[in-house]
Amino acid sequence: MRVTEQNPELIAGRYQLVERIGQGGMGRVWRGLDQQLFGREVAVKEILFPPGMDDADRAALLRRFTGEARAAVTLSHPGIITIHDVVEHHGAPVIVMELIRGQSLAAAIRGQGRLPVRRVAEIGAAMLDALAEAHGARIIHRDIKPDNVLLTKDRVVLTDFGIAHLADATTKLSHTGIVIGTPQYMPPEQLEGKRPTPANDLWALGATLYHAVEGRPPFDAEGLHALAVAVFTRPHRPPVHAGPLAPVLDALLTKDPAQRVGAAEAAKMLASVLRSSPPRADSSAGHGPVPVPEPEPAPTPTPDPRATPVPAPDAAAEHAPASTPPEQAPSTTPSPQTPTVLDSGSAAGSPPRPVPDRPTGPPAPEPPAEDPVTLGATPEAKHGERASARRRALTRRSVVLGTALATLAAGSVLTWTLTRDDDAPGGGAAGSGSGASSVTVVIGVDAPLSGGLSSMGVGIRNSADLAARTANETRHVPGVNFEIKALDDEAVPAQGGSNAARFVSDEKVLGVVGPLNSGVAETLVPPLARANMVNVSPGNTNPVLTMGPDWAAGTKARPHSTYFRTVATDVDQGPFAARYLYGEAKKTKLYVVDDASTYGAALTSGFTAEFTELGGTVVGTEQVDPAERAFAGLAERVRSSGADAVYFGGYYDAAAPLSQQLKQAGVNVPLMGGDGILDQQYPTANPKAEGDLATNIGEPAEESAAGRDFLARYGKAGYREAAGWYGPYAYDATWTLIEAVKAVVTANGGTLPGNARAKLPQVVARLAFDGVTGRVAFDGNGDTVNRRLTVYAVNDGSWATVTSGPATR
């Protein structure tokens, strides 16, 4: 028998029902009176079991739910609804809780549309504080969504802890095969049915805040299957109204839970947003400021090893009594477009990943295999290799996400006095010992530390760490101890913005080394520039980053005065290849092909201009579809042209079949390309590749005495992974920041000023010193003045060095 308004009996002998105020898929809610506490108003939630359950299943479920709900009674926090009692009534559980006079966040969004950025940041900060309390008690909500967030005049309250777990247990016991939940707010791992962790709640928090500030969820699709596929395989829709909240949303909506931002760091990011967003003077009642707690390190609870989590679809925004004014009354009707997930356990796995814009690179000297050096900020998660189906999503083309990233706090207003404290412990600094300095400067490193490019990314991170360790051991900057903070960008462009926000929100980070990929740079560099944080890359080669989008048309305009790089760019690859083919290989008639990408066009335009100026003849030009693999017609046209070489602007997955089909058609001439074909997969997939050529930006470290010294020190430092092609350039990029800090400290009489972060870009622009890759200095655009490249050739099925030289004649 279920309780009704016509059934006046008391629940548990004390709770009198007055009126029903809410109805959802898992229960109905009543306004009630506690007769044993002088008629105190309460909310009474009756949990509805699905029909058809046998008595044994009902009894098992009742015991399980009652135990979990009573654990939630122990939570005491202003951001978590207070549960007064958990009782049984006619074989079903009933929760008695405080009655909240307000409206749900869902109702606020329905009534007002998207909410102001500051208001959403306030709500997020309050929710994070509540979640930290719950996670510290080893309780995971599992169903964070706008319906389960209640807003009052001075509180933000989370409701329905544990209801999602009950929903999952219900479906398992009744063998319906239906997983109940709200997939717009569920992370991929929850859709897969994995064991719940606090990271689940953080994704759901991000999706909830996204909905609040954008007016719609981050994922939309027609039907359940399409929605689940979108959550698994596609990035969330770029926010357009979030402003400074955008990096926070990106960090929370990271698909891999191991790389998702933690609660403590997310709280710091929200605090930065609030500091940069002044309160609105016209905040209305019910939407005024919410006290924002100071961010504290969140505890790391042990995940609940019990049943697989699945949120309930209709957790009630039910705690508003009938006396609530109409504009604050919550809706008790679930959204008609809210689907439930069918058979989520069978969802697709990891999505295909694109070919990155950095090749796997030529062989690099391997240091002795010794115990690895552990860096405190190094993520451990590993990911699968990128596939080639969407290869150009991560190329050097500009990646426009449509986000409006606003300026975050630019740094501390304090002045750090550099006093020596030789008795202080090392404190985890790179290479620090008992004599570590009392002042720490952190250098951020952004690189792919997992996935297909992790070998190069880890080499960049280790090389930066070696520079910091060297500076600490030699006390290069008296009174300063350097540390490295490494963040994984996975070579995914969307990760750049969230990593930038994490660097900016850490006041000890004064500069950033990285990224490797130009695609990541497109999203990392702008927010760093707005925060006036210097950024030196050891691997980006897209000319747009330093010369602007119209550089090819002859109009150069530096987009970001804080961005520099220690390597040459794609502007140099074409002319360098032209000089080698004409001057060294004695080729005078060239057929030029590109794949219509920005990268390919940049290479071929520079090549053609230089080759013709040298006296060579371009006997034919053509563009190909990058997805094309049948080049018989093109091979015949090249054969008829009499070309003695082919220059290709593009990537190895199209270049390899083109080269093979040229040879099969009797065109026994070398194909040459840029670093986009310099990948071991090129000769592996192309048995006819022998003698083909490629350029690479930079030169092998072993070509110079300084480079050989770097490799020796790297090997002695104990890193297990090779430094890789970009390691020496990462070392010099890090040393650039160390030298800049030294110059600022020296100019300030031995102290590091509070505005040191803002001073570093101007100092870096004037620096000049001898590094491990040669002379380190920058031109007016932020590009290195020491631009060198290398030619490689396929020899016995592998790439081998041919020659290195300067980018200019």
PDB file of C-alpha atoms in Angstrom, residues 58 100 115 159 163 274 298 318 321 329 361 381 445 471 483 558 560 578 582 604 624 682 690 737-738 764 767:
ATOM      1  CA  ARG A  58      12.379  -6.155  -2.446  1.00  0.00           C
ATOM      2  CA  ILE A 100      14.219  23.617   1.280  1.00  0.00           C
ATOM      3  CA  LEU A 115      22.743  32.295 -15.946  1.00  0.00           C
ATOM      4  CA  THR A 159      20.076  16.610  -2.931  1.00  0.00           C
ATOM      5  CA  ILE A 163      19.337   7.588  -5.150  1.00  0.00           C
ATOM      6  CA  LEU A 274      35.490  34.858  -9.133  1.00  0.00           C
ATOM      7  CA  ALA A 298      40.219  17.550  -1.335  1.00  0.00           C
ATOM      8  CA  GLU A 318      10.889  18.623  -4.856  1.00  0.00           C
ATOM      9  CA  PRO A 321       6.526  23.817  -0.496  1.00  0.00           C
ATOM     10  CA  ALA A 329       8.455  26.919  -7.562  1.00  0.00           C
ATOM     11  CA  GLY A 361      60.543  11.383 -35.582  1.00  0.00           C
ATOM     12  CA  ALA A 381      47.449   7.232 -17.425  1.00  0.00           C
ATOM     13  CA  VAL A 445      55.482  22.056 -19.021  1.00  0.00           C
ATOM     14  CA  ALA A 471      69.999  25.379 -12.250  1.00  0.00           C
ATOM     15  CA  GLU A 483      60.410  23.091  -9.960  1.00  0.00           C
ATOM     16  CA  ARG A 558      52.710  39.015 -34.241  1.00  0.00           C
ATOM     17  CA  HIS A 560      51.001  37.204 -28.960  1.00  0.00           C
ATOM     18  CA  ALA A 578      64.613  23.247 -52.587  1.00  0.00           C
ATOM     19  CA  TYR A 582      68.820  21.739 -56.603  1.00  0.00           C
ATOM     20  CA  THR A 604      54.938  23.789 -51.412  1.00  0.00           C
ATOM     21  CA  VAL A 624      45.225  15.640 -54.032  1.00  0.00           C
ATOM     22  CA  TYR A 682      56.236   5.798 -44.195  1.00  0.00           C
ATOM     23  CA  GLU A 690      64.225   3.567 -50.587  1.00  0.00           C
ATOM     24  CA  LEU A 737      62.883  30.997 -18.527  1.00  0.00           C
ATOM     25  CA  ILE A 738      65.600  30.359 -15.943  1.00  0.00           C
ATOM     26  CA  VAL A 764      62.848  36.869 -22.787  1.00  0.00           C
ATOM     27  CA  LEU A 767      67.798  37.396 -24.046  1.00  0.00           C
TER      28      LEU A 767
END
